[in-house]
C-alpha atoms as an extended CHARMM CRD file, in Angstrom:
* protein
*
       114  EXT
         1         1  MET       CA            -19.4630000000      -56.5600000000      156.6490000000  PROA      1               0.0000000000
         2         2  THR       CA            -17.0620000000      -56.8830000000      153.5690000000  PROA      2               0.0000000000
         3         3  LEU       CA            -16.2930000000      -60.1430000000      151.7870000000  PROA      3               0.0000000000
         4         4  VAL       CA            -12.5440000000      -60.8440000000      151.7480000000  PROA      4               0.0000000000
         5         5  TYR       CA            -12.4370000000      -64.5450000000      150.7860000000  PROA      5               0.0000000000
         6         6  SER       CA            -14.7740000000      -66.7470000000      148.9510000000  PROA      6               0.0000000000
         7         7  THR       CA            -14.3360000000      -70.5720000000      148.4170000000  PROA      7               0.0000000000
         8         8  ASP       CA            -15.5500000000      -70.0960000000      144.7590000000  PROA      8               0.0000000000
         9         9  PHE       CA            -12.8110000000      -67.7220000000      143.6710000000  PROA      9               0.0000000000
        10        10  GLY       CA            -10.3840000000      -67.1530000000      146.5690000000  PROA      10              0.0000000000
        11        11  ARG       CA             -9.2990000000      -63.6650000000      147.7640000000  PROA      11              0.0000000000
        12        12  ALA       CA            -11.7910000000      -60.8050000000      147.0740000000  PROA      12              0.0000000000
        13        13  CYS       CA            -11.2050000000      -57.0560000000      146.7080000000  PROA      13              0.0000000000
        14        14  PRO       CA            -12.6620000000      -55.3560000000      149.8300000000  PROA      14              0.0000000000
        15        15  VAL       CA            -13.6830000000      -52.3840000000      147.7870000000  PROA      15              0.0000000000
        16        16  CYS       CA            -15.5240000000      -53.7890000000      144.7390000000  PROA      16              0.0000000000
        17        17  GLY       CA            -16.0390000000      -57.4410000000      145.9740000000  PROA      17              0.0000000000
        18        18  LEU       CA            -14.7570000000      -59.0830000000      142.7690000000  PROA      18              0.0000000000
        19        19  ALA       CA            -11.9420000000      -61.6080000000      142.7460000000  PROA      19              0.0000000000
        20        20  VAL       CA             -8.5250000000      -59.8860000000      143.0930000000  PROA      20              0.0000000000
        21        21  ALA       CA             -7.5040000000      -61.1400000000      139.5730000000  PROA      21              0.0000000000
        22        22  GLN       CA            -10.5970000000      -59.2910000000      138.1050000000  PROA      22              0.0000000000
        23        23  CYS       CA            -10.5850000000      -56.3770000000      140.3630000000  PROA      23              0.0000000000
        24        24  ALA       CA            -11.5410000000      -53.0790000000      138.7340000000  PROA      24              0.0000000000
        25        25  CYS       CA            -10.2080000000      -51.0040000000      141.5400000000  PROA      25              0.0000000000
        26        26  LYS       CA             -6.6450000000      -52.1540000000      140.9680000000  PROA      26              0.0000000000
        27        27  ALA       CA             -6.4030000000      -50.1700000000      137.6530000000  PROA      27              0.0000000000
        28        28  LYS       CA             -5.6750000000      -47.0020000000      139.6830000000  PROA      28              0.0000000000
        29        29  ALA       CA             -2.8010000000      -44.9090000000      138.4220000000  PROA      29              0.0000000000
        30        30  ARG       CA              0.3190000000      -44.5480000000      140.3510000000  PROA      30              0.0000000000
        31        31  PRO       CA              0.8180000000      -41.1840000000      141.8060000000  PROA      31              0.0000000000
        32        32  ALA       CA              2.9160000000      -38.8780000000      139.6480000000  PROA      32              0.0000000000
        33        33  GLY       CA              6.5570000000      -38.6200000000      141.1620000000  PROA      33              0.0000000000
        34        34  ASP       CA              9.0010000000      -35.6120000000      141.1030000000  PROA      34              0.0000000000
        35        35  GLY       CA             10.4940000000      -36.7930000000      137.7240000000  PROA      35              0.0000000000
        36        36  VAL       CA             13.6380000000      -38.2230000000      139.1630000000  PROA      36              0.0000000000
        37        37  VAL       CA             14.5000000000      -41.9600000000      138.7920000000  PROA      37              0.0000000000
        38        38  ARG       CA             16.2820000000      -43.0870000000      141.9600000000  PROA      38              0.0000000000
        39        39  VAL       CA             18.5550000000      -46.0600000000      142.1750000000  PROA      39              0.0000000000
        40        40  SER       CA             19.4250000000      -47.4750000000      145.6300000000  PROA      40              0.0000000000
        41        41  ARG       CA             20.6000000000      -50.6060000000      147.4430000000  PROA      41              0.0000000000
        42        42  GLU       CA             18.3410000000      -52.2960000000      150.1000000000  PROA      42              0.0000000000
        43        43  THR       CA             18.5640000000      -55.3410000000      152.4350000000  PROA      43              0.0000000000
        44        44  ALA       CA             15.6290000000      -54.6990000000      154.6030000000  PROA      44              0.0000000000
        45        45  GLY       CA             13.2300000000      -57.6060000000      154.8920000000  PROA      45              0.0000000000
        46        46  ARG       CA             15.4870000000      -59.9210000000      152.7300000000  PROA      46              0.0000000000
        47        47  LYS       CA             17.5130000000      -61.6940000000      155.2820000000  PROA      47              0.0000000000
        48        48  GLY       CA             20.6330000000      -59.6170000000      154.6340000000  PROA      48              0.0000000000
        49        49  LYS       CA             20.5620000000      -60.2940000000      150.8600000000  PROA      49              0.0000000000
        50        50  GLY       CA             21.0260000000      -56.9580000000      149.0500000000  PROA      50              0.0000000000
        51        51  VAL       CA             18.9540000000      -55.9610000000      145.9540000000  PROA      51              0.0000000000
        52        52  THR       CA             19.2690000000      -52.6780000000      143.9370000000  PROA      52              0.0000000000
        53        53  VAL       CA             15.9370000000      -50.9790000000      143.7290000000  PROA      53              0.0000000000
        54        54  VAL       CA             14.8870000000      -48.5230000000      140.8840000000  PROA      54              0.0000000000
        55        55  ARG       CA             12.0420000000      -46.1840000000      141.7530000000  PROA      55              0.0000000000
        56        56  GLY       CA             10.3290000000      -43.3520000000      139.9200000000  PROA      56              0.0000000000
        57        57  LEU       CA             10.3030000000      -44.6550000000      136.4210000000  PROA      57              0.0000000000
        58        58  PRO       CA              7.5000000000      -42.8940000000      134.5030000000  PROA      58              0.0000000000
        59        59  LEU       CA              6.2610000000      -45.9940000000      132.6420000000  PROA      59              0.0000000000
        60        60  GLU       CA              3.0270000000      -48.0690000000      132.4820000000  PROA      60              0.0000000000
        61        61  ASP       CA              3.0830000000      -51.6730000000      133.7600000000  PROA      61              0.0000000000
        62        62  ALA       CA              3.8350000000      -53.3640000000      130.5350000000  PROA      62              0.0000000000
        63        63  ALA       CA              6.6830000000      -50.9650000000      129.5390000000  PROA      63              0.0000000000
        64        64  LEU       CA              8.0310000000      -51.2330000000      133.1570000000  PROA      64              0.0000000000
        65        65  ALA       CA              8.0290000000      -55.1290000000      132.9670000000  PROA      65              0.0000000000
        66        66  ALA       CA              9.9140000000      -54.8780000000      129.5400000000  PROA      66              0.0000000000
        67        67  LEU       CA             12.4480000000      -52.4570000000      131.0040000000  PROA      67              0.0000000000
        68        68  GLY       CA             12.8840000000      -54.6070000000      133.9550000000  PROA      68              0.0000000000
        69        69  LYS       CA             13.8280000000      -57.5470000000      131.7460000000  PROA      69              0.0000000000
        70        70  GLN       CA             16.3340000000      -55.3590000000      129.9450000000  PROA      70              0.0000000000
        71        71  LEU       CA             17.9910000000      -54.1580000000      133.2890000000  PROA      71              0.0000000000
        72        72  LYS       CA             18.1870000000      -57.8770000000      134.5410000000  PROA      72              0.0000000000
        73        73  ALA       CA             19.8470000000      -58.8110000000      131.2540000000  PROA      73              0.0000000000
        74        74  ALA       CA             22.3180000000      -55.8250000000      131.5010000000  PROA      74              0.0000000000
        75        75  CYS       CA             23.2950000000      -56.9100000000      134.9860000000  PROA      75              0.0000000000
        76        76  GLY       CA             23.2640000000      -60.6500000000      134.3380000000  PROA      76              0.0000000000
        77        77  SER       CA             21.1260000000      -61.0890000000      137.3640000000  PROA      77              0.0000000000
        78        78  GLY       CA             17.6700000000      -62.0340000000      138.4800000000  PROA      78              0.0000000000
        79        79  GLY       CA             14.9300000000      -59.6610000000      139.7830000000  PROA      79              0.0000000000
        80        80  THR       CA             11.3460000000      -58.6170000000      139.7290000000  PROA      80              0.0000000000
        81        81  VAL       CA              8.9810000000      -55.7790000000      138.9410000000  PROA      81              0.0000000000
        82        82  LYS       CA              6.2300000000      -55.0820000000      141.4080000000  PROA      82              0.0000000000
        83        83  ASP       CA              4.1260000000      -51.9550000000      142.3710000000  PROA      83              0.0000000000
        84        84  GLY       CA              6.1200000000      -49.7030000000      140.0730000000  PROA      84              0.0000000000
        85        85  VAL       CA              9.4340000000      -50.6530000000      141.4300000000  PROA      85              0.0000000000
        86        86  VAL       CA             12.2210000000      -52.6990000000      139.8030000000  PROA      86              0.0000000000
        87        87  GLU       CA             14.2390000000      -54.9540000000      142.0400000000  PROA      87              0.0000000000
        88        88  ILE       CA             17.5150000000      -56.5060000000      140.7450000000  PROA      88              0.0000000000
        89        89  GLN       CA             19.2970000000      -59.1080000000      142.8750000000  PROA      89              0.0000000000
        90        90  GLY       CA             22.8170000000      -57.9410000000      144.0620000000  PROA      90              0.0000000000
        91        91  ASP       CA             24.5620000000      -54.5710000000      144.1350000000  PROA      91              0.0000000000
        92        92  HSD       CA             24.3710000000      -53.1440000000      140.5900000000  PROA      92              0.0000000000
        93        93  ALA       CA             23.5530000000      -49.4690000000      141.4580000000  PROA      93              0.0000000000
        94        94  ASP       CA             26.4660000000      -47.9160000000      139.6460000000  PROA      94              0.0000000000
        95        95  LYS       CA             25.8980000000      -49.9560000000      136.4910000000  PROA      95              0.0000000000
        96        96  LEU       CA             22.1730000000      -49.1560000000      136.4610000000  PROA      96              0.0000000000
        97        97  VAL       CA             22.6730000000      -45.5470000000      137.0240000000  PROA      97              0.0000000000
        98        98  ALA       CA             25.0040000000      -45.4420000000      134.0100000000  PROA      98              0.0000000000
        99        99  TRP       CA             22.7250000000      -47.5880000000      131.8960000000  PROA      99              0.0000000000
       100       100  LEU       CA             19.6360000000      -45.4540000000      132.5780000000  PROA      100             0.0000000000
       101       101  LYS       CA             21.4860000000      -42.2520000000      131.9660000000  PROA      101             0.0000000000
       102       102  ALA       CA             22.4940000000      -43.5500000000      128.4780000000  PROA      102             0.0000000000
       103       103  ARG       CA             18.8270000000      -44.3100000000      127.5620000000  PROA      103             0.0000000000
       104       104  PRO       CA             17.3840000000      -41.7740000000      124.8910000000  PROA      104             0.0000000000
       105       105  GLU       CA             14.3370000000      -41.0070000000      127.2240000000  PROA      105             0.0000000000
       106       106  GLY       CA             16.4760000000      -38.2610000000      128.9570000000  PROA      106             0.0000000000
       107       107  TRP       CA             15.4630000000      -39.3100000000      132.5140000000  PROA      107             0.0000000000
       108       108  THR       CA             17.0830000000      -37.6230000000      135.5130000000  PROA      108             0.0000000000
       109       109  VAL       CA             18.7960000000      -40.4390000000      137.3190000000  PROA      109             0.0000000000
       110       110  LYS       CA             20.2130000000      -40.2790000000      140.8140000000  PROA      110             0.0000000000
       111       111  ARG       CA             22.0060000000      -42.7060000000      143.1420000000  PROA      111             0.0000000000
       112       112  ALA       CA             19.9770000000      -42.6370000000      146.4310000000  PROA      112             0.0000000000
       113       113  GLY       CA             21.2170000000      -43.8470000000      149.8070000000  PROA      113             0.0000000000
       114       114  GLY       CA             24.7180000000      -44.7530000000      150.8030000000  PROA      114             0.0000000000
């Protein structure tokens, strides 16, 4: 039987048994993508509210959070970074594609979806 919750520290990792905040298993690297940054608009699971989603950025978590902050500032909107995906509130796909293509990193950026 695996420990999933403790009254001492809350939720526990089912693999290593440590608190989720101190989990050593969580440090796994994200799978390598195909090298293409995809920008799309989604509404699923958000009660009809649209967000612009940026996937496939080849960055570590700290650098991705910093880039997410720059993207939110460029759009003048809120958003979040979670699980290697940047979500910006509203429909800013065209603006984000242009902004990411102008970056000196030379990423291949594509507009995904409709």
